[in-house]
Coordinates of C-alpha atoms in Angstrom, one line a residue:
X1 CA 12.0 4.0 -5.6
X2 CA 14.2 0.9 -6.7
X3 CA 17.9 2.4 -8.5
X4 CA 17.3 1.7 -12.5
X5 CA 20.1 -0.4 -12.6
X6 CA 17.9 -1.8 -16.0
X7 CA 18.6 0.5 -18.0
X8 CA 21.8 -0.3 -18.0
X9 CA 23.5 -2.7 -21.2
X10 CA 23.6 -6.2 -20.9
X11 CA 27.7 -6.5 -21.1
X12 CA 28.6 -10.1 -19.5
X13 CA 27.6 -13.0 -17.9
X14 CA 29.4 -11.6 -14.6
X15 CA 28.8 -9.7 -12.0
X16 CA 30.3 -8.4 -8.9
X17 CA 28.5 -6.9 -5.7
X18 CA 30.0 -5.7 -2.7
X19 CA 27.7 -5.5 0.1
X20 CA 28.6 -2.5 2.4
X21 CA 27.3 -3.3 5.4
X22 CA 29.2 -3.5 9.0
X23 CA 31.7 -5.1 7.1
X24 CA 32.2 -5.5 2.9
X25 CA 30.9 -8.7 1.5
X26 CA 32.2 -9.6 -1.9
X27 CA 30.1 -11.6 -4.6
X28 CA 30.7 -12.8 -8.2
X29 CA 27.2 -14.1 -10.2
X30 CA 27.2 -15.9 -13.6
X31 CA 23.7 -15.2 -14.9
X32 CA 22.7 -17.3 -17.9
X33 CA 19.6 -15.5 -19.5
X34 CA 17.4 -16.1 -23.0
X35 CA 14.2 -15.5 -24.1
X36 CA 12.6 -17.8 -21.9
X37 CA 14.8 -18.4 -18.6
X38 CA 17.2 -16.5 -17.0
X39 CA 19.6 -18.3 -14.3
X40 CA 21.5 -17.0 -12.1
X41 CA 24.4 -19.0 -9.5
X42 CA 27.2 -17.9 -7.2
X43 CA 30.6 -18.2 -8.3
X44 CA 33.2 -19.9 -5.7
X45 CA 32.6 -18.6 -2.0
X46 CA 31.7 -14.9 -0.5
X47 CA 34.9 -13.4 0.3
X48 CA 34.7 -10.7 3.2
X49 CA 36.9 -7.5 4.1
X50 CA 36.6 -6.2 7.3
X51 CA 36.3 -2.6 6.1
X52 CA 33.0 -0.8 7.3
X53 CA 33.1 1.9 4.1
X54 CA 29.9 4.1 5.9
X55 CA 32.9 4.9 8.4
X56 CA 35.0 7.2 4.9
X57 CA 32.6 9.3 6.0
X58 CA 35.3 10.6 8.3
X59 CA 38.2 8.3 7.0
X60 CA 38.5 8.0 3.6
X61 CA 41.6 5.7 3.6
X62 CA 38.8 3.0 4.2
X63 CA 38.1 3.1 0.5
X64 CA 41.4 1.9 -0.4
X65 CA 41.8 -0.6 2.1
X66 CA 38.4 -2.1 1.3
X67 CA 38.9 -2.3 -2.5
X68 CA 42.7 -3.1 -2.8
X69 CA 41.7 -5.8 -1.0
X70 CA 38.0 -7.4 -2.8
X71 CA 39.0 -5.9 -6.5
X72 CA 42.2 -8.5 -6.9
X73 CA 39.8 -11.2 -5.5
X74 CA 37.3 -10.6 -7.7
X75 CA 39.9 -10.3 -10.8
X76 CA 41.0 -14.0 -9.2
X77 CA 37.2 -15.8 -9.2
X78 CA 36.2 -14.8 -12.6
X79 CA 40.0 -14.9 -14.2
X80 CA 40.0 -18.9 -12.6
X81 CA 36.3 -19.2 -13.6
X82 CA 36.3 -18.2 -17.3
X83 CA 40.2 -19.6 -17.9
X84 CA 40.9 -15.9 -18.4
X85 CA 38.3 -15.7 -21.5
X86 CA 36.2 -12.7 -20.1
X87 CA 37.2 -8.9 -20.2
X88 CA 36.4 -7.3 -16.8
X89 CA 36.1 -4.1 -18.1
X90 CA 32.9 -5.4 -19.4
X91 CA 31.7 -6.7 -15.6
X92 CA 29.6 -4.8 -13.7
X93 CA 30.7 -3.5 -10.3
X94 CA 28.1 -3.4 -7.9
X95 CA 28.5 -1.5 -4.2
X96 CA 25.7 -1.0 -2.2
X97 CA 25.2 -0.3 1.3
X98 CA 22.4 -1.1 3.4
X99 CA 21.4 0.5 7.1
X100 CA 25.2 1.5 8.2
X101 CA 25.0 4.0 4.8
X102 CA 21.6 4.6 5.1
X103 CA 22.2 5.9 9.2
X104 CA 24.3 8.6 7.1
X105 CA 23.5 12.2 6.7
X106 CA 22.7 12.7 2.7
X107 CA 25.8 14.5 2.4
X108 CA 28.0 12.2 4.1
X109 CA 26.7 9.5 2.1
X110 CA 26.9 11.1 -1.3
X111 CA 30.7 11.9 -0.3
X112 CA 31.1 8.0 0.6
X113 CA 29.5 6.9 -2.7
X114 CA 31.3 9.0 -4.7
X115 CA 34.6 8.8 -3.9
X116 CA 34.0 4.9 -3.6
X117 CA 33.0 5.2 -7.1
X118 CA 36.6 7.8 -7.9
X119 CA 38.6 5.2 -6.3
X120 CA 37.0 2.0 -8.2
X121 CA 37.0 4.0 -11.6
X122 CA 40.9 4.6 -11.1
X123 CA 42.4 1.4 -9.3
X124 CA 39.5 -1.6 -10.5
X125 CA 39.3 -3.3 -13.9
X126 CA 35.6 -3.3 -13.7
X127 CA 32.4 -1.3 -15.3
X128 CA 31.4 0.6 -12.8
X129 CA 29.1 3.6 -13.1
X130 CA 27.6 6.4 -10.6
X131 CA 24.2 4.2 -11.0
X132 CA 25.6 0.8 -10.1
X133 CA 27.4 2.6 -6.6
X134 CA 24.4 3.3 -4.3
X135 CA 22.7 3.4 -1.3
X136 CA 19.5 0.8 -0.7
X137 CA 16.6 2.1 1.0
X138 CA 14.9 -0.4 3.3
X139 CA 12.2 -0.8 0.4
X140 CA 14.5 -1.7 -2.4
X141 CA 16.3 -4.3 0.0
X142 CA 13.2 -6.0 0.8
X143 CA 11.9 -6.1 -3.2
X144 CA 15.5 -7.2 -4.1
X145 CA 15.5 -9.9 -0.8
X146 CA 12.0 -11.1 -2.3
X147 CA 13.5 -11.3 -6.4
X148 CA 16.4 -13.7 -4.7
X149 CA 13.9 -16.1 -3.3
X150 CA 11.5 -16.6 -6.3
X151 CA 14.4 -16.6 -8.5
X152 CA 16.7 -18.4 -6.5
X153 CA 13.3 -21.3 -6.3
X154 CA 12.9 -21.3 -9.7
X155 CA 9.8 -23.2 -10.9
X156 CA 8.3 -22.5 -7.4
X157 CA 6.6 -19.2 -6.6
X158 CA 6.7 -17.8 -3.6
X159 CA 4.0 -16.0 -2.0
X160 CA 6.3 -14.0 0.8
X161 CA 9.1 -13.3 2.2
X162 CA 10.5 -12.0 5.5
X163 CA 13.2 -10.6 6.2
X164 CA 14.9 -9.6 9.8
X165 CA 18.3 -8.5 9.5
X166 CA 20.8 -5.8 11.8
X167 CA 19.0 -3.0 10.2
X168 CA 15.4 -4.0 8.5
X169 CA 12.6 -5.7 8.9
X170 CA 10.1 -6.3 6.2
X171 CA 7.7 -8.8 5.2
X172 CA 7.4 -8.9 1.2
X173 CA 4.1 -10.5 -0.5
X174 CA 1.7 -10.8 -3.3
X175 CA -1.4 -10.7 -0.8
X176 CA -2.8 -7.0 -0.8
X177 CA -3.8 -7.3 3.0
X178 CA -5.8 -4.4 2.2
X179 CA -3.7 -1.8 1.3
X180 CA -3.7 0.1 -2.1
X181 CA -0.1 0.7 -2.6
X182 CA 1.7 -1.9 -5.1
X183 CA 4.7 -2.6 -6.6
X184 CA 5.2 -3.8 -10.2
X185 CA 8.3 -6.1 -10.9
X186 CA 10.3 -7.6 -13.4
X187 CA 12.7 -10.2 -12.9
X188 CA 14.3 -13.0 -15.1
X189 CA 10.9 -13.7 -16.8
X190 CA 8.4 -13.1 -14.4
X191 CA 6.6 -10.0 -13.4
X192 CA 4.9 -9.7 -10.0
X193 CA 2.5 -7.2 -8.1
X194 CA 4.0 -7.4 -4.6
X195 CA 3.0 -5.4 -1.2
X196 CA 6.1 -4.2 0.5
X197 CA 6.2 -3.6 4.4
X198 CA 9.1 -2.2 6.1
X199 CA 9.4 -1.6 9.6
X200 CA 13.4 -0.6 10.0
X201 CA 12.6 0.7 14.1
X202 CA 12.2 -3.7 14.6
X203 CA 15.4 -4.7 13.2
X204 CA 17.4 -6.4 15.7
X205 CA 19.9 -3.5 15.9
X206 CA 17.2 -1.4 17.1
X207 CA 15.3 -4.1 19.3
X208 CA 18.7 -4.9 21.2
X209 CA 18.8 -0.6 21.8
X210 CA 15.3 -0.8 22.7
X211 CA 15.6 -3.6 25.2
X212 CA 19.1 -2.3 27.1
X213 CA 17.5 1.3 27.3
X214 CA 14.4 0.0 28.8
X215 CA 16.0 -2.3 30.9
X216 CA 18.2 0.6 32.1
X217 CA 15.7 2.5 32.6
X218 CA 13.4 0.0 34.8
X219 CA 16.6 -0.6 37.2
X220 CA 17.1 3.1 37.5
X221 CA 20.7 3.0 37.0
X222 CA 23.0 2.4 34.0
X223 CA 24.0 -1.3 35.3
X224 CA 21.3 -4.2 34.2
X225 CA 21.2 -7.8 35.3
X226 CA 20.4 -9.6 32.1
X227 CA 18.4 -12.9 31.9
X228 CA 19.3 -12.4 27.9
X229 CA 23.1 -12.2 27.6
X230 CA 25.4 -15.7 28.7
X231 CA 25.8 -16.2 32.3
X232 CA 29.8 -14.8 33.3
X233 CA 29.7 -11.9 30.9
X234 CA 30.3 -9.1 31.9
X235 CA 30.6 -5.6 29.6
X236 CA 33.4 -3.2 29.9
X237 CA 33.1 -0.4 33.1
X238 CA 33.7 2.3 29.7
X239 CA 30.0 1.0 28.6
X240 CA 27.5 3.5 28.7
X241 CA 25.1 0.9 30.5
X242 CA 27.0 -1.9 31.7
X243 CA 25.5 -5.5 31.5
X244 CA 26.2 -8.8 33.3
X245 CA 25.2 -11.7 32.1
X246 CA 22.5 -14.5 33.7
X247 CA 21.3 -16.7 30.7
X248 CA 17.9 -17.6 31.5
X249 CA 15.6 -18.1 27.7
X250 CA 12.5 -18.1 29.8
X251 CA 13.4 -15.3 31.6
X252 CA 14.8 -13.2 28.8
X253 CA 11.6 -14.1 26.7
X254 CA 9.1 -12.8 29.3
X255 CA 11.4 -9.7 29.6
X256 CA 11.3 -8.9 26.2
X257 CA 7.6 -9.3 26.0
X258 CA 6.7 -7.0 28.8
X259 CA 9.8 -4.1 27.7
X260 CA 10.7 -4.5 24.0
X261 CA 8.0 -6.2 22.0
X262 CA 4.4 -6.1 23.4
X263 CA 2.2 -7.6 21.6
X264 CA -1.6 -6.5 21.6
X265 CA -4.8 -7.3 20.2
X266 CA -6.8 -4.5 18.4
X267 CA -10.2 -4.1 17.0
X268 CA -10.3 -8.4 17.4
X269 CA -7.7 -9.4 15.5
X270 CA -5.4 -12.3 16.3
X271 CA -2.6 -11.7 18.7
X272 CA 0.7 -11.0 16.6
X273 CA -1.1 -9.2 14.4
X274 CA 0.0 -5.9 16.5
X275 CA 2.6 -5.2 18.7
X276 CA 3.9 -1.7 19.9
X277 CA 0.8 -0.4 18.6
X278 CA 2.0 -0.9 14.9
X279 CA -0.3 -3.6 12.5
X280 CA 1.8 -6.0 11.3
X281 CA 0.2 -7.5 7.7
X282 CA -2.0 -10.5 7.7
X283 CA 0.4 -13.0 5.9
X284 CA -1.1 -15.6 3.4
X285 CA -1.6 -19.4 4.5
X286 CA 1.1 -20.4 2.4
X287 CA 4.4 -21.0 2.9
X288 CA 6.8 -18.0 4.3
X289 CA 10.3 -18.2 3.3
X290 CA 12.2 -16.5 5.6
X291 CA 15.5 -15.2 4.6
X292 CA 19.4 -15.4 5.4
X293 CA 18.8 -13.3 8.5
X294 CA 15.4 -14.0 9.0
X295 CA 15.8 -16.2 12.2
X296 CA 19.7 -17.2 12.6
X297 CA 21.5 -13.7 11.3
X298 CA 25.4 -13.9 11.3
X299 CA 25.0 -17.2 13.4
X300 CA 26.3 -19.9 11.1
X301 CA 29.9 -19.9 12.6
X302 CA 28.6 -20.0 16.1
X303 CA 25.7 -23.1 14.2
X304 CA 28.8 -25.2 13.0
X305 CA 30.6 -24.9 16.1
X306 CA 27.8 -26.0 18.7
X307 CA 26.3 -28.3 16.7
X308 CA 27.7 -31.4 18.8
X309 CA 26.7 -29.5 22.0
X310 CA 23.2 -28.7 20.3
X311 CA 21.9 -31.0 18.2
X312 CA 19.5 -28.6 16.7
X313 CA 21.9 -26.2 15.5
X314 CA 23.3 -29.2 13.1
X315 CA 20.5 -27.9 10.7
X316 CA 21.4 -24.6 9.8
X317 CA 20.8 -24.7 6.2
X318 CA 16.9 -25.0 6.7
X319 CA 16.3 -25.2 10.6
X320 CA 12.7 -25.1 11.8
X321 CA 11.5 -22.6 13.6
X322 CA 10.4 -24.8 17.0
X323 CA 13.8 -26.0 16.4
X324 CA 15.1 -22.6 16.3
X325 CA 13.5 -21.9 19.5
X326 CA 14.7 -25.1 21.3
X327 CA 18.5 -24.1 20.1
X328 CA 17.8 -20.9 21.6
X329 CA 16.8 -22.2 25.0
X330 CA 19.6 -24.5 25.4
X331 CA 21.9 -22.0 23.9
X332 CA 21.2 -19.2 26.6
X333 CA 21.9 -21.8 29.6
X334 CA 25.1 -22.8 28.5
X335 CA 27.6 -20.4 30.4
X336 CA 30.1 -17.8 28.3
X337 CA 33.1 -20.0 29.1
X338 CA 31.9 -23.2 28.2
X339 CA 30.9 -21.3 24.9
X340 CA 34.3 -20.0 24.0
X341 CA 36.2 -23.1 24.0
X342 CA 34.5 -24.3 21.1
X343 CA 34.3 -21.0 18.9
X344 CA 36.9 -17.9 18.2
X345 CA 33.7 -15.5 17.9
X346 CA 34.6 -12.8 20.6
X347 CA 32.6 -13.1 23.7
X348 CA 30.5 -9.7 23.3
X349 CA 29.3 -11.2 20.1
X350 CA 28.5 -14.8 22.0
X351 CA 27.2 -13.2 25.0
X352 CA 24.5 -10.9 22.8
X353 CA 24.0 -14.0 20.5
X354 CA 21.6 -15.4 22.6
X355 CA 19.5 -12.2 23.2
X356 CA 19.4 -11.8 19.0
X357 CA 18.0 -15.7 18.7
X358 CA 15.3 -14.2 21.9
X359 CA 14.5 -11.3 19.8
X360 CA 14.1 -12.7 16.6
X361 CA 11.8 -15.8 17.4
X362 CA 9.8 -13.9 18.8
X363 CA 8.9 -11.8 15.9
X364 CA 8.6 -14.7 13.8
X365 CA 6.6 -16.9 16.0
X366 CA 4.3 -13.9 17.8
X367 CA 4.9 -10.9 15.8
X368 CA 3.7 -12.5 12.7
X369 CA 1.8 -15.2 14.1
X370 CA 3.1 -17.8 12.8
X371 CA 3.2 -21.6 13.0
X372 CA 6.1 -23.8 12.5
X373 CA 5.0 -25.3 9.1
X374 CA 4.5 -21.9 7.5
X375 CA 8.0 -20.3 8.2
X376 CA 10.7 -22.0 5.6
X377 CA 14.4 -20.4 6.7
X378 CA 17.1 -21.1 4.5
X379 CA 20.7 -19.9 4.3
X380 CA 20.7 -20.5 0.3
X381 CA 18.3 -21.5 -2.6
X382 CA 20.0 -23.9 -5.2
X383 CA 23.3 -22.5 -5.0
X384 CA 22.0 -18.7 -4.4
X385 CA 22.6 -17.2 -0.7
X386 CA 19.4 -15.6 0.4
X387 CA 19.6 -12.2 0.1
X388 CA 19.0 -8.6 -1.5
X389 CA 22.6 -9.4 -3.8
X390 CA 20.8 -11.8 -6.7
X391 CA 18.0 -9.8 -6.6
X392 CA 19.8 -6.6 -7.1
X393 CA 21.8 -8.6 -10.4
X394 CA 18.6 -9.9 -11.7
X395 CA 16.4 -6.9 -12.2
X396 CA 19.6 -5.4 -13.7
X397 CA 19.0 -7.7 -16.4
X398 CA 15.3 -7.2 -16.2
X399 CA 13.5 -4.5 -18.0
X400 CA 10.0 -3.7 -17.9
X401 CA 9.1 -5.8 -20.9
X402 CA 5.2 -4.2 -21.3
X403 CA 7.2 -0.6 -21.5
X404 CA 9.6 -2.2 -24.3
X405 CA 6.9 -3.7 -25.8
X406 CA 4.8 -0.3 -25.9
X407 CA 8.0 1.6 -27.0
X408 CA 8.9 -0.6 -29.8
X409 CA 4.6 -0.3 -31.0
X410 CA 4.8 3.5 -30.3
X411 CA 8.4 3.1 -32.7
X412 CA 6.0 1.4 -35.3
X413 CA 3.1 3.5 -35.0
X414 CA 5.6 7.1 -35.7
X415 CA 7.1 5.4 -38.2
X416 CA 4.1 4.4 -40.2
X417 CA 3.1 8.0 -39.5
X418 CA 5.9 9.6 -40.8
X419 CA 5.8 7.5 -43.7
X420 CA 2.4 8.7 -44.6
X421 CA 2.8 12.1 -43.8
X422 CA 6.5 11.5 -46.7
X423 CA 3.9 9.7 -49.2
X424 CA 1.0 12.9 -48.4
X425 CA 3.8 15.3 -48.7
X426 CA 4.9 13.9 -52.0
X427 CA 1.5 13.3 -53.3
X428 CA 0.3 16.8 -52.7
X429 CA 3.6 18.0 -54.8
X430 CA 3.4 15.3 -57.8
X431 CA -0.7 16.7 -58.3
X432 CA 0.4 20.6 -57.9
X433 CA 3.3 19.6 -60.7
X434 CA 0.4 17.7 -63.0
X435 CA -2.2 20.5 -62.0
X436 CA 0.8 23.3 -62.9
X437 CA 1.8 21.5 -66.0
X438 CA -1.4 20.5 -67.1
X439 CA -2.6 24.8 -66.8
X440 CA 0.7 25.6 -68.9
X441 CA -0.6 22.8 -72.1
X442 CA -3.9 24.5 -71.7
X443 CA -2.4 28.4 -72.4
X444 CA -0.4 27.1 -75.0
X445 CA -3.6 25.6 -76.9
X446 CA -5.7 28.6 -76.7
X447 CA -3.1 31.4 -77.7
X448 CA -4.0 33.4 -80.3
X449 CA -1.1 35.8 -81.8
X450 CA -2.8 39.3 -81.7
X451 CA -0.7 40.1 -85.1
X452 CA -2.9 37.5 -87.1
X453 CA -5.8 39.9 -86.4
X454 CA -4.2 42.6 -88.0
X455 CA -3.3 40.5 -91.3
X456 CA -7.1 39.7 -91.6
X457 CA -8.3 43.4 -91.9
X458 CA -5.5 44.1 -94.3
X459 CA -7.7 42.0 -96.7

């Protein structure tokens, strides 16, 4: 169930969200809104503290050290952006979490949210309430993911979106595939029936488990040869399973097909349409926008940085996804050390890189079966990074308008009722007066004094 962050006031034309995920991404949104639009654009850059706040679960001086630092840098964007015109305490403070919280026992991660909200309250300038600090399920990121897209595209609807990040994968769209359960939305001035599919155990934290375990466990030992990690890493002798690198994409590819993601075909569907033995949805024919982690994750840095090396990876705004997969290839032959002269990325991260682009195409190309002019990947929409954030900002502003609409008739309708009932009530009481009045005339017409009697028989 999506958090009601609508039934909250319309207080500014700012917003801040702090995306709590392995580290704590800070946005500021301007949404400009009337009757018939609503428009919504980043303001200056994301800003990111390092802080992981799913670990004040057992260190709560994280809290602090997270929000000392993005509340005076939010203060900063919107102070330079309005010329100091707009009062923050009217600005609603977002912080919501994604797989890192949602790992979290319920109690740990009421005790995180609540004290993030204590802290905010007391040190931030912002409107922040119990509702607007929260915890996303896997659902509500993939509705909010699919809200960023269409309103991010504007005049251009979108039909689905798919989404592959560290810890979710979903595929949002208005095609039923089938399936009887639906969800109604409202955002900006649109309102869409939409088929949500989650699948959390493919994310590409749990796929890069899956494939070291089963590797592992195929070699008998807790030390792998990988054709999937850089050739010259080599993982810390501490490491649970230790790994040394031998970049090979083909290699890798063919391992992860036969260990991490088999694909099968059931009941004579198409292959991709299962794999693991789970049914992946049928998408639509038309277009598929994948989102900011769809099929490149965190790897902009590494993009910018190889981009003379690997001429495909000079495209990372809307790379292809053959051209994806021919980065890939030529990314997992280049050796670790040739790598880490041009980037500061630490080698772990460099050596794994080339497993995540593996794992991820793929999903895209097999697990969903799909071909290279259906899958659109973009890093941001018109100024909007692709993303739950927007989304999450937008339906704030977006209440069901067919239940306004029948709350302000059912308004109506008891008004008109109770103004009948008054004119009923008032109209019974006037005729009992009349009725009353009217009986009293009568007995004083036909009274006879009794003593007139008596003057008669006198006579």
């Amino acid at each position: 169930m999506l958090p009601l962050f609508s039934t909250l006031a319309l207080s500014s034309t700012y917003n801040v969200v702090v995306d709590a995920g392995s580290n704590s991404k800070l946005y500021v949104f301007k949404t400009t809104q009337n009757e018939t639009s609503f428009d919504i654009k980043l303001v200056n850059q994301t800003y990111t503290s390092k802080g992981t706040l799913a670990n004040a679960y057992y260190n709560l001086d994280v809290i602090s050290q997270i929000f000392d630092e993005l509340c005076p840098k939010a203060e900063e964007i919107i102070n330079t952006d309005s010329n100091n015109f707009v009062g923050l305490s009217t600005v609603p403070f977002f912080v919501a979490g994604t797989s890192l919280m949602r790992d979290l026992d319920i109690e740990d991660r009421y005790m995180v949210q609540n004290n993030t909200y204590n802290y905010i309250k007391q040190k931030c300038k912002f409107n922040i309430t119990n509702e607007t600090v929260t915890t996303l399920s896997a659902k509500s990121e993939a509705i909010y993911t699919y809200v960023t897209v269409n309103i991010a595209s504007k005049d251009t609807s979108v039909q689905t979106v798919i989404g592959l990040s560290g810890g979710n994968n979903f595929v949002a769209t208005k095609e039923s595939n089938g399936l009887l359960s639906s969800d109604t939305i409202t955002y900006g001035t649109h309102k869409d029936v939409i088929w949500v599919f989650t699948y959390p155990a493919f994310s590409t934290k749990s796929l890069i488990n899956n494939y070291t375990l089963s590797s592992a466990s195929l070699a008998g030992k807790a030390f792998i040869n990988s054709s999937c990690y850089l050739t010259g890493y080599q993982s810390d002798e501490d490491d649970f399973i230790s790994i040394k690198g031998e970049g090979n994409y083909t290699a890798c590819n063919q391992t992860i097909n036969d260990q991490t993601l088999i694909f099968e075909q059931y009941y004579g569907y198409k292959e991709g349409y299962f794999f693991n033995k789970i049914e992946r949805p049928k998408l639509p024919s038309t277009p598929v926008y994948a989102t900011g982690d769809s099929y490149t994750s965190n790897f902009e840095g590494l993009f910018e940085s190889l981009k003379d090396t690997i001429p495909e990876m000079a495209n990372f705004s809307n790379i292809t996804l053959d051209d994806f997969i021919t980065a890939a290839d030529k990314y997992c032959a280049l050796p670790l050390e040739d790598v880490k002269r041009k980037t500061s990325i630490p080698e772990q991260y460099l050596a794994q890189d080339c497993l995540e682009m593996s794992l991820q195409a793929r999903i895209l190309k097999f697990g969903f079966n799909l071909e290279n002019d259906q899958v659109f990947r973009y890093s941001q929409i018109n100024g909007v990074p692709i993303g739950w954030q927007a989304g999450l900002v937008t339906t704030f502003y977006s209440p069901e308008p067919d239940t306004n609409k029948a709350k302000q008739w059912i308004g109506i309708i008891l008004s008109l009722a109770i103004v009948i009932i008054i004119i009923i009530i008032v109209t019974v009481v006037i005729c009992k007066c009349v009725k009353k009045h009217k009986e009293e005339q009568a007995k004083q017409v036909n009274y006879v004094d009794p003593s007139a009697f008596d003057n008669l028989n006198e006579n």
